[in-house]
Short mmCIF file of C-alpha atoms and ligand atoms in Angstrom, two decimals:
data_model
loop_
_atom_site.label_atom_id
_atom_site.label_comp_id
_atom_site.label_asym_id
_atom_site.label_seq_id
_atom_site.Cartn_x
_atom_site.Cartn_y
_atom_site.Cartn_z
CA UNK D 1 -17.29 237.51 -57.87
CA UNK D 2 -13.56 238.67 -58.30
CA UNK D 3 -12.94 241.08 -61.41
CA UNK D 4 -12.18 239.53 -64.18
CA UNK D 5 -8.63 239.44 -64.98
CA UNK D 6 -8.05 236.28 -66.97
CA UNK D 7 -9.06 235.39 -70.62
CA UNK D 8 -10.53 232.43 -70.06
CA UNK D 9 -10.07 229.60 -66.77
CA UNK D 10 -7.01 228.05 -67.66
CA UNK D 11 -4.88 231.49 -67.92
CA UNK D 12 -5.74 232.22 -64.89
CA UNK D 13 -4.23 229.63 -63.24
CA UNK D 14 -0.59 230.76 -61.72
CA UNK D 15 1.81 228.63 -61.82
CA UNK D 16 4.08 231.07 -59.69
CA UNK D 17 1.85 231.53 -57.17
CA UNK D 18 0.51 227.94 -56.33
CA UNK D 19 4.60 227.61 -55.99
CA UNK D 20 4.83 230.50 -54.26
CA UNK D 21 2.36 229.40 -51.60
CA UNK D 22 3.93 225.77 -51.37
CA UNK D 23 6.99 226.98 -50.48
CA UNK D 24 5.15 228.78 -48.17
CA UNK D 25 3.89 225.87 -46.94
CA UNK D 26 6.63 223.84 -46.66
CA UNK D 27 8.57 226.89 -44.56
CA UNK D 28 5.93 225.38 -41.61
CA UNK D 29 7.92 222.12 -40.37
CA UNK D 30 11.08 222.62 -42.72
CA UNK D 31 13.44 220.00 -42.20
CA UNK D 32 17.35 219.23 -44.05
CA UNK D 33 16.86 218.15 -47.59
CA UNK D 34 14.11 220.26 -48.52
CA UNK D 35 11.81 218.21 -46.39
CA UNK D 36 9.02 218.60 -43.96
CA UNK D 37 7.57 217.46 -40.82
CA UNK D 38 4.39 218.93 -39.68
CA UNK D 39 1.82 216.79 -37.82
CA UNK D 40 -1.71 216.54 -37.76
CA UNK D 41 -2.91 218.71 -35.07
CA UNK D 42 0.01 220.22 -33.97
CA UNK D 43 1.05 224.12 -33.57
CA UNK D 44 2.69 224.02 -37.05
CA UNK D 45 -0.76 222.66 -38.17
CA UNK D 46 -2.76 225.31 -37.12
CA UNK D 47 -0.10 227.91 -38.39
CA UNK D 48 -0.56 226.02 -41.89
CA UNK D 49 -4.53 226.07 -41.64
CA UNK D 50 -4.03 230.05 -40.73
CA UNK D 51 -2.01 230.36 -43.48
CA UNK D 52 -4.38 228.91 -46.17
CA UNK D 53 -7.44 231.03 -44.53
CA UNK D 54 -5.04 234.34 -44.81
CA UNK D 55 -5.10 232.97 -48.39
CA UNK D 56 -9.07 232.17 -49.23
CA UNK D 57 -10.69 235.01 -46.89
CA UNK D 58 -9.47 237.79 -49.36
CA UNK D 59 -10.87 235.63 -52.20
CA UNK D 60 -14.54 235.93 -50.68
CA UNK D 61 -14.69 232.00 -49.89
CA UNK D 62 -16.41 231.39 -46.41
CA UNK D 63 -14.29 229.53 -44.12
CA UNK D 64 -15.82 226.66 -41.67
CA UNK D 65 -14.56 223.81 -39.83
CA UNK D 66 -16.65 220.77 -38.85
CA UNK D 67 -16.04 218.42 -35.08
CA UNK D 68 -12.85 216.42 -36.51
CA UNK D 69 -11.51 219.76 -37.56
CA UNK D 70 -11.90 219.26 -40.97
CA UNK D 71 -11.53 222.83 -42.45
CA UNK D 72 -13.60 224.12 -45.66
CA UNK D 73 -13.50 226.70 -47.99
CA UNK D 74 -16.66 227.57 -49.97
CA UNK D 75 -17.03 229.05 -53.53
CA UNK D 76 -20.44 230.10 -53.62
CA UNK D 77 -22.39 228.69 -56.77
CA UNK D 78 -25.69 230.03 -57.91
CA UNK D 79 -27.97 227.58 -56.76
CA UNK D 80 -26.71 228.01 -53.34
CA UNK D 81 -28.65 225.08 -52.12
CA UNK D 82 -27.61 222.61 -54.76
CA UNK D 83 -24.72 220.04 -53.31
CA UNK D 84 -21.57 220.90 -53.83
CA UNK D 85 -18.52 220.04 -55.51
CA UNK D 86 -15.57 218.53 -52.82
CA UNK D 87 -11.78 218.92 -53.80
CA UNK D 88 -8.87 218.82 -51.61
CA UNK D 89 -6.30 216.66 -49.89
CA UNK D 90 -4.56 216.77 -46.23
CA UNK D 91 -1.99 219.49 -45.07
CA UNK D 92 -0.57 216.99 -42.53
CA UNK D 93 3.06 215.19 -43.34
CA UNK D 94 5.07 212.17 -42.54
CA UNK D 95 7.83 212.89 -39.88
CA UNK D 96 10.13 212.77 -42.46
CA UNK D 97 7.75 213.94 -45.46
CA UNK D 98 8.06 216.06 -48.58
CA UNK D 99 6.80 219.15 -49.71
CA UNK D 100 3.83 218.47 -51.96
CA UNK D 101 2.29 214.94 -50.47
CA UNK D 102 -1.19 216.20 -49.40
CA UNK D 103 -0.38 219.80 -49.38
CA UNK D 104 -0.51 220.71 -53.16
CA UNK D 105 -4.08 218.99 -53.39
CA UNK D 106 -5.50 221.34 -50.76
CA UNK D 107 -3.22 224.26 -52.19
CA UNK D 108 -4.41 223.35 -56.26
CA UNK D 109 -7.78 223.13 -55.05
CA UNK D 110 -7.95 226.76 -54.24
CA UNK D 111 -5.73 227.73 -57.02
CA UNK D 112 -8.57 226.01 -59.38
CA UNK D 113 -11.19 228.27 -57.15
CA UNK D 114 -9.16 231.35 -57.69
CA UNK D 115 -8.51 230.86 -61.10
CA UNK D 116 -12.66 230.49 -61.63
CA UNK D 117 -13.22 233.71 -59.91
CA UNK D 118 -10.99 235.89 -61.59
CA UNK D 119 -11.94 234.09 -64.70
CA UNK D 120 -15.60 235.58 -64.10
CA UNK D 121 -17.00 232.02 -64.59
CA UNK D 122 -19.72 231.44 -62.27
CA UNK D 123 -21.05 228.12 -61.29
CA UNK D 124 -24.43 226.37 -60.49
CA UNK D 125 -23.01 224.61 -57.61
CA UNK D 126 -20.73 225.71 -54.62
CA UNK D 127 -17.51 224.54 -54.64
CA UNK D 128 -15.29 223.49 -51.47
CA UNK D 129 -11.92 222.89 -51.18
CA UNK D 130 -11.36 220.59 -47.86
CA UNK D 131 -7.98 220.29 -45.50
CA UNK D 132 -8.73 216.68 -44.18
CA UNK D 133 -7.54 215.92 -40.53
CA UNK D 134 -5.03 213.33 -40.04
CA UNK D 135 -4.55 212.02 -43.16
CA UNK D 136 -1.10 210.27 -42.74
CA UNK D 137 -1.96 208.60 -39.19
CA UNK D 138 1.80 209.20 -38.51
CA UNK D 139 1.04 210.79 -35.09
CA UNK D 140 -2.20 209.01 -34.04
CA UNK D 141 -2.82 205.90 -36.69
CA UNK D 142 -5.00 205.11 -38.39
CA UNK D 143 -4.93 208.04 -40.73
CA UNK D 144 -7.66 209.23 -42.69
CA UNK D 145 -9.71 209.93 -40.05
CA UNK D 146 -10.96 213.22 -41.15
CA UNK D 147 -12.57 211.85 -44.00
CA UNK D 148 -13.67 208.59 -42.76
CA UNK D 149 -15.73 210.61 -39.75
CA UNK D 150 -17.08 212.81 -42.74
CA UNK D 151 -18.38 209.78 -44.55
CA UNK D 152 -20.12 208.46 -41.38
CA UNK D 153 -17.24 205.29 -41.88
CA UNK D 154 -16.85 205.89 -38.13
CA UNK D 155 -18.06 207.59 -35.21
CA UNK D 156 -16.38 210.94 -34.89
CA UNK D 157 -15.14 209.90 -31.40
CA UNK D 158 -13.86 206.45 -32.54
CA UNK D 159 -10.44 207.45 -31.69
CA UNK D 160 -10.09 210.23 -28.55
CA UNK D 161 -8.08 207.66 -27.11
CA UNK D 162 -5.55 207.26 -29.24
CA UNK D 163 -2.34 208.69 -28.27
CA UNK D 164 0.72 210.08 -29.85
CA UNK D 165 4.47 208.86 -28.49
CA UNK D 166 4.55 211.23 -26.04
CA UNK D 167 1.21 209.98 -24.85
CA UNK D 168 -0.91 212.81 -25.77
CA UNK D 169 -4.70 211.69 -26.96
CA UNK D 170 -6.00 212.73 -30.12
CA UNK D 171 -9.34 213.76 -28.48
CA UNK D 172 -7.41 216.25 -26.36
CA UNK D 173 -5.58 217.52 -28.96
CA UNK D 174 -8.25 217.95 -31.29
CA UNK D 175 -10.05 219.66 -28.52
CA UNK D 176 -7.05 222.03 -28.80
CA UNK D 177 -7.37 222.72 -32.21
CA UNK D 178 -10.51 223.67 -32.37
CA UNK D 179 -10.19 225.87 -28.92
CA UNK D 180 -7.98 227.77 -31.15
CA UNK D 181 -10.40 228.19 -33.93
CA UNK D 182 -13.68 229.21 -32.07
CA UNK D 183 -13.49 231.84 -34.36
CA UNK D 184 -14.25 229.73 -37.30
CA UNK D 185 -17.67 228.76 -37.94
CA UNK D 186 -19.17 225.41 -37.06
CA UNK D 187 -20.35 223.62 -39.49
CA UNK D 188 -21.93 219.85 -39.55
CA UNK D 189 -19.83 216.38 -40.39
CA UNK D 190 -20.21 215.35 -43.47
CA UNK D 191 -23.02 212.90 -44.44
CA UNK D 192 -23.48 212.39 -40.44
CA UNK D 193 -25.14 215.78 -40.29
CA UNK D 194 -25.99 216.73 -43.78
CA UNK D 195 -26.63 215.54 -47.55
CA UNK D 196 -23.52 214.11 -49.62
CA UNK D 197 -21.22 216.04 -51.88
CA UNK D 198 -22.25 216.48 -55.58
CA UNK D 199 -18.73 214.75 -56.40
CA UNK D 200 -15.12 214.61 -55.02
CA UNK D 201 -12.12 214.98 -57.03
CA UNK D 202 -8.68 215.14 -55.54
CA UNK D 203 -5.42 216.14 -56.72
CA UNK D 204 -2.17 214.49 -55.40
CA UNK D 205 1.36 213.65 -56.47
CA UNK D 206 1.56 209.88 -57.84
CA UNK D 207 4.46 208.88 -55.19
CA UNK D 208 5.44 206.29 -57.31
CA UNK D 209 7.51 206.34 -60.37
CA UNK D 210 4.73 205.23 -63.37
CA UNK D 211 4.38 208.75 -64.95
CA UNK D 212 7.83 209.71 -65.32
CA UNK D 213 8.87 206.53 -66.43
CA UNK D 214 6.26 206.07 -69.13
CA UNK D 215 6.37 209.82 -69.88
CA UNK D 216 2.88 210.75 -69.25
CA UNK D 217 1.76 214.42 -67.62
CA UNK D 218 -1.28 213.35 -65.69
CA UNK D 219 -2.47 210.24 -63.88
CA UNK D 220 -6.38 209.13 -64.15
CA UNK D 221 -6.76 207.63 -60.93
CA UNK D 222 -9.65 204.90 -61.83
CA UNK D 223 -9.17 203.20 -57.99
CA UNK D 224 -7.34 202.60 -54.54
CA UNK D 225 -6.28 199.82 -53.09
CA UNK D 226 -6.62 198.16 -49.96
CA UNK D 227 -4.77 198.70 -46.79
CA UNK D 228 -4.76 196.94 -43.49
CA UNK D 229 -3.09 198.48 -40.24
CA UNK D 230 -2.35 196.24 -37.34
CA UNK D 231 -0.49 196.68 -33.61
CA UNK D 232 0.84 193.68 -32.40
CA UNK D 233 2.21 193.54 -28.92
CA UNK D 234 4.68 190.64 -27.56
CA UNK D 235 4.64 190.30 -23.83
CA UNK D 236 7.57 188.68 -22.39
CA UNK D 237 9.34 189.22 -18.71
CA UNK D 238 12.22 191.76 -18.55
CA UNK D 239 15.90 189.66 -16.75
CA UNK D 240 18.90 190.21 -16.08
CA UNK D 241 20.91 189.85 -19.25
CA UNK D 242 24.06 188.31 -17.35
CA UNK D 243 22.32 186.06 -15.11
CA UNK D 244 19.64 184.95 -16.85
CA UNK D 245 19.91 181.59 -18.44
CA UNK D 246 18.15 181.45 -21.99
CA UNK D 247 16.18 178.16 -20.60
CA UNK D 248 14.28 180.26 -18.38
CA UNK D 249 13.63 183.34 -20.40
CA UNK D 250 10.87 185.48 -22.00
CA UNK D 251 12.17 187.02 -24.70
CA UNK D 252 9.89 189.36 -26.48
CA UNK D 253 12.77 190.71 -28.94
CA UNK D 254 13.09 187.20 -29.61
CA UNK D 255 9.87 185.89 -30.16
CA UNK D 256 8.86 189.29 -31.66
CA UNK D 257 11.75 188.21 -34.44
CA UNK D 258 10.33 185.11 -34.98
CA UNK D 259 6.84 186.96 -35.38
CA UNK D 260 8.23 188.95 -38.30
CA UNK D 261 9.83 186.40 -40.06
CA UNK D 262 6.76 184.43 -39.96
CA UNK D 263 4.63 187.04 -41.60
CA UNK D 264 7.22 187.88 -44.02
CA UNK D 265 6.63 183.91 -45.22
CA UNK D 266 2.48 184.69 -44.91
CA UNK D 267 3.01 187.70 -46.56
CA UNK D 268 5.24 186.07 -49.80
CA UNK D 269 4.53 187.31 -53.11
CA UNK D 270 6.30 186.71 -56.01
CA UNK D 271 4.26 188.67 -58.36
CA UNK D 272 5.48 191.37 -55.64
CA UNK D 273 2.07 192.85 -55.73
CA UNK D 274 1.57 192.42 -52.14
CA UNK D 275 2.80 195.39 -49.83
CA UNK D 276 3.70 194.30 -46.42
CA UNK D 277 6.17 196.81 -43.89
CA UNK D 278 7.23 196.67 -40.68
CA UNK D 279 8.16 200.09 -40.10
CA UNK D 280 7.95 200.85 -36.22
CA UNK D 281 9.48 198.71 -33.57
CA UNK D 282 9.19 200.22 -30.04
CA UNK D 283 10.57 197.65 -27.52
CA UNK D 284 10.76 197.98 -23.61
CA UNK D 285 12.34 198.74 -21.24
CA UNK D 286 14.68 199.24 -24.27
CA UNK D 287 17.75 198.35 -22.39
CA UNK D 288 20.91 196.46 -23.63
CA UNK D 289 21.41 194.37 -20.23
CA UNK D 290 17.75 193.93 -19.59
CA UNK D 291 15.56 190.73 -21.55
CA UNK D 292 12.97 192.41 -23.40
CA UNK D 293 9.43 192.53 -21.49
CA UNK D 294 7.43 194.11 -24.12
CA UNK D 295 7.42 194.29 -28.08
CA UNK D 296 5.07 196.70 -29.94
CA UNK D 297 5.15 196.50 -33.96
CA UNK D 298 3.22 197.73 -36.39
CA UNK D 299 1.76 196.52 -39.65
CA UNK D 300 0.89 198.00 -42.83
CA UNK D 301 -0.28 195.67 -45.62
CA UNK D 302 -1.55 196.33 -48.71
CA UNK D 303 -3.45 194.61 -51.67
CA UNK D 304 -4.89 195.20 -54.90
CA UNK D 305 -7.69 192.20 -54.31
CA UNK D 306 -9.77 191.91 -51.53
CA UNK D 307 -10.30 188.04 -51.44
CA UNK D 308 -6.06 188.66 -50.71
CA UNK D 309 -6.58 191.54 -48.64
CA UNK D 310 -9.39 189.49 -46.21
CA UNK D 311 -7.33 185.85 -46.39
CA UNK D 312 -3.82 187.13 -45.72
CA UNK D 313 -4.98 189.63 -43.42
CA UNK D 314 -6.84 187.40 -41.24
CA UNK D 315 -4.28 184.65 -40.96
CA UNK D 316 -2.09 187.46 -39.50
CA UNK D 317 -3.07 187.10 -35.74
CA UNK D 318 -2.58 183.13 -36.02
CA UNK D 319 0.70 182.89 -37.45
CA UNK D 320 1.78 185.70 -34.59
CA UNK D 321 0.38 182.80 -31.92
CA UNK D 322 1.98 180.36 -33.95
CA UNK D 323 5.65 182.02 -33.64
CA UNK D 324 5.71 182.63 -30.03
CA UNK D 325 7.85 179.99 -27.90
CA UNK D 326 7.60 181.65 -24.44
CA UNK D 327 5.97 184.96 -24.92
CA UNK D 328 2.24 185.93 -25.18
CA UNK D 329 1.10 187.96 -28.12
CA UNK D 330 -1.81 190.15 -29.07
CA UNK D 331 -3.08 191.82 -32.82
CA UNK D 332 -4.90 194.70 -33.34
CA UNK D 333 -6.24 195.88 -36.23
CA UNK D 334 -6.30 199.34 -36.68
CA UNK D 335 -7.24 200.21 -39.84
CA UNK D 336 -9.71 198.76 -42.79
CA UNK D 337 -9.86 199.97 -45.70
CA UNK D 338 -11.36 197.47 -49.12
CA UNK D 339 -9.87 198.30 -52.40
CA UNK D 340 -12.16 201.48 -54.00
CA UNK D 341 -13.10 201.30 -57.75
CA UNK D 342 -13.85 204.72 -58.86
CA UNK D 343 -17.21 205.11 -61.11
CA UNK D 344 -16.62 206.55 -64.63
CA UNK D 345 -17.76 209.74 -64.23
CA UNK D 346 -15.40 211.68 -62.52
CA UNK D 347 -12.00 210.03 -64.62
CA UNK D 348 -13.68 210.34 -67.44
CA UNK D 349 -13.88 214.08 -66.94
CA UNK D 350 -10.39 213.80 -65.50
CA UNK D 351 -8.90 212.74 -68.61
CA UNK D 352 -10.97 214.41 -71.04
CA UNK D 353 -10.05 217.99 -69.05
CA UNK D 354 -6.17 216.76 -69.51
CA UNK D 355 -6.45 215.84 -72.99
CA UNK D 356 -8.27 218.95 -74.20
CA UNK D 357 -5.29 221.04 -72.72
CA UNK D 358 -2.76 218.41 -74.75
CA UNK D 359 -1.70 216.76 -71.84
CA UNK D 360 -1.12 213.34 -71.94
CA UNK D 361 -2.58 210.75 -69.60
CA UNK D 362 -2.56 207.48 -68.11
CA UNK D 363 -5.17 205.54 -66.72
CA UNK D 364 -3.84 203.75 -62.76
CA UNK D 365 -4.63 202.94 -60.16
CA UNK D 366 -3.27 204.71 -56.22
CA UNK D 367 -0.50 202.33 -54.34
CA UNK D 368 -1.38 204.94 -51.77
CA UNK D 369 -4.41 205.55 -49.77
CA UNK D 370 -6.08 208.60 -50.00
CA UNK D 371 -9.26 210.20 -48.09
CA UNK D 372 -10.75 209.90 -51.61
CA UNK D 373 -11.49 206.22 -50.91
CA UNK D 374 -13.97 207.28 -48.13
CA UNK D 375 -15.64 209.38 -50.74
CA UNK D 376 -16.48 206.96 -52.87
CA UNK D 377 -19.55 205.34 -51.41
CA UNK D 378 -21.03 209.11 -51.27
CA UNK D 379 -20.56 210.38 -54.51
CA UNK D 380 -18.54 209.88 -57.82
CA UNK D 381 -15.26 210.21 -56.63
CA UNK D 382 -12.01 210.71 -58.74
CA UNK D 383 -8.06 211.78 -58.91
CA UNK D 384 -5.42 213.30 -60.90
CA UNK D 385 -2.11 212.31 -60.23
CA UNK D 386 1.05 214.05 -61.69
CA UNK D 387 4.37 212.35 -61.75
CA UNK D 388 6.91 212.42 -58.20
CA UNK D 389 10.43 212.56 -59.51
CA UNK D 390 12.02 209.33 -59.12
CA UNK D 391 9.07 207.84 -58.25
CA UNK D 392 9.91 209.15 -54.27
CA UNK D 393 8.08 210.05 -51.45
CA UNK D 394 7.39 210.61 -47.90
CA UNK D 395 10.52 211.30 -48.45
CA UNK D 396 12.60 214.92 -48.05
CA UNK D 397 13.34 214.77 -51.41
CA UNK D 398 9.69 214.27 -52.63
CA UNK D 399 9.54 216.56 -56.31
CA UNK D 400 7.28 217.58 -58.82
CA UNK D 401 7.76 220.54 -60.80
CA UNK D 402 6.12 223.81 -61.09
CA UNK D 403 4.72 223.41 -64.49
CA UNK D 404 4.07 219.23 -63.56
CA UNK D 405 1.52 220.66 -60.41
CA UNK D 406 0.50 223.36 -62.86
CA UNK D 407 -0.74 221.13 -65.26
CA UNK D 408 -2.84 219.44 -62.53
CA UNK D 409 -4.37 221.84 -61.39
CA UNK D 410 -5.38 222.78 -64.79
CA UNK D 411 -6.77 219.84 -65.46
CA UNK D 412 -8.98 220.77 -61.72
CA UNK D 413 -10.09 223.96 -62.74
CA UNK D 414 -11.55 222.24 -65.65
CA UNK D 415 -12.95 219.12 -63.85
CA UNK D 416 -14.31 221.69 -61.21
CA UNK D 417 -16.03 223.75 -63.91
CA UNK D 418 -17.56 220.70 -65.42
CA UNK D 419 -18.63 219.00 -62.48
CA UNK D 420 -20.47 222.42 -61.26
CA UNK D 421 -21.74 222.82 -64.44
CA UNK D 422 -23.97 219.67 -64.34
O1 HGY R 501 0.31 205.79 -46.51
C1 HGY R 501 -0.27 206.25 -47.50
O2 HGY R 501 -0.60 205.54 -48.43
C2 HGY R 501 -0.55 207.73 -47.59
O3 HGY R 501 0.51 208.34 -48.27
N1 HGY R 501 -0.74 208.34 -46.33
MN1 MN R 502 -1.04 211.94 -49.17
MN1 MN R 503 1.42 210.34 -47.42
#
């Protein structure tokens, strides 16, 4: 165990230094506006898991990484065999991300760990602090995959195939990452190879504007909900843009068009509950005086409800066949994920650790998804949010303060000591 050098747990959590090492952090992938743009599996990725291993080894935590390149860091508990406590988040951004989404989970969890060793406060169970892979699904979708291989919610080679835009496969490239890291130990996936965590908790900015505007320090997260990824391709012919009459084209920008707009009307909701984006339109050969040949668009829709979730989502690939006039069209769905109720348990602690340190707190639920949904049918699962300035993210100018993330991770090290404890 560290020397003790704190009075007690929550004194020894440093503010400076969990900034310190975020900034850090964010130096790997830096982009204009104080932004960042580091991929899953890329060489800035592995730079940023080096970094956080120069940062735990020195601490005494054993390192080990599992076949999806999940990466672990272990506080030893007592009972060593006892399961262990999970907390973490993802180190991987959006292309055009921010500094803390992801990051300051994995970077508060061992800050919490830290804090507990120098404290001198042992605990009956291990702790580990987790860097999921691919959390954002930015490079290869869907994301979460890290977490849902850990939880056995797919096979870990579900998606080798999947490639990135420059047509890279996420098999190779995890292949990579790991090549790099032989000398990390191995270690088995999740509940595939091995018993279930004693309880999850994750920390992660609220990327929405609820705390700030209400005035409240810390988020109980009491559930997640849904999300739906799709792919839908529109196959047209490519023509000649001059000669070409319109009578005897194919038009996949056209019909693709016509696609949208229909699932905009599916997809109406004037409670404006319902989250549906179009966010990527790739079209080829992507040439003014060609006719499109080929459409690819992707969905992302989100509900609350899962009789919504199911109904809406399944009428998707219909009303695509129903827009098309001369092209073909086909839906995939690429990611599945129910709305997750948390069980007591963990939020309870959550807000009872905030409150005891005079922090105020709100019980809501995550517009986001988060790897902590594939936790939840493993263990009690839980989060603590703390507000995003303006409500923005996966965004450059994504914010929280250094006293804001201090106060979560606070609230951690007390979760983590109570959740060990039992
Ligand atoms: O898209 C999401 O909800 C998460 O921020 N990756
Ligand atoms: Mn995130
Ligand atoms: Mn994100």
């Amino acid at each position: 165990m560290g020397t003790t050098v704190a009075p007690n747990l929550l004194g020894a959590v440093s503010e400076a230094r969990q900034w310190d090492r975020l900034m850090q952090m964010a130096k790997l992938g830096a982009i204009p506006g104080d932004g960042v743009n580091r991929a899953c599996l890329t060489e800035l990725d592995r730079q940023a898991r080096r970094l956080l291993i120069s940062w735990a080894k020195p601490l005494g935590l054993s390192v080990s990484v599992d076949a999806i390149g999940n990466l672990f860091l272990r506080h030893e508990g007592t009972e060593r065999g006892a399961a262990p406590v999970l907390t973490g988040s993802h180190m991987d951004s959006q292309p055009s991300g921010g500094r803390f989404d992801g990051i300051w989970g994995v970077v508060a969890g061992l800050e919490a760990v830290q804090a507990l060793r120098q404290a001198g406060i042992a605990t009956r169970r291990p702790i580990e602090v987790v860097a999921w892979t691919n959390e954002e699904g930015g490079r290869f979708a869907p994301g979460c995959m890290g977490s849902m291989a850990y939880a056995g919610y797919r096979p870990r080679d579900a998606w080798d195939g999947v490639t990135d835009a420059e047509g890279l496969t996420f098999g190779a490239e995890l292949a990579k990452l790991l090549a790099s890291e032989r000398d990390i130990p191995r270690r088995g996936l999740g509940v595939v190879d091995g018993p279930a965590p004693f309880a999850y908790v994750e920390c992660h900015i609220e990327q929405g504007p609820r705390l700030e505007a209400e005035g409240f320090d810390i988020g109980v997260v009491t559930g997640i909900q849904g999300s739906r990824w799709f792919v839908v391709e529109v196959h047209g012919r490519s023509d000649h843009a001059g000669t070409t009459p319109l009578s005897l084209r194919k038009d996949a920008v056209q019909d693709a068009i016509r696609a949208i707009t229909a699932l905009n009307a599916l997809m109406h909701d004037p409670a404006d509950l319902l989250r549906f984006t179009v966010a990527r339109i790739e079209v080829s050969p992507n040439s003014s005086n060609s006719v499109a040949e080929r459409v690819r668009f992707t969905i992302d829709f989100r509900h609350p409800e899962k009789e919504v979730l199911l109904e809406r989502g399944d009428a998707i690939g219909r009303t695509v066949a129903a827009a098309m006039t001369t092209c073909t069209a086909t839906v995939t769905e690429r990611f599945h994920a129910l709305p997750a109720a948390f069980a007591p348990d963990v939020p309870d602690a959550v807000e009872r650790a905030a409150r005891a340190q005079g922090l105020s707190t709100l019980r809501m639920s995550s517009g986001a998804f988060h790897d902590a949904q594939f936790m939840v049918p493993l263990c009690p699962t839980g989060m603590i949010f703390v507000p995003s300035r303006g409500g923005v993210s996966h965004h450059p100018s994504e914010y929280t303060s250094p006293p804001q993330l201090a106060a979560g991770t606070r609230t951690l090290a007390a979760v983590l000591e109570d959740l060990a404890n039992r």
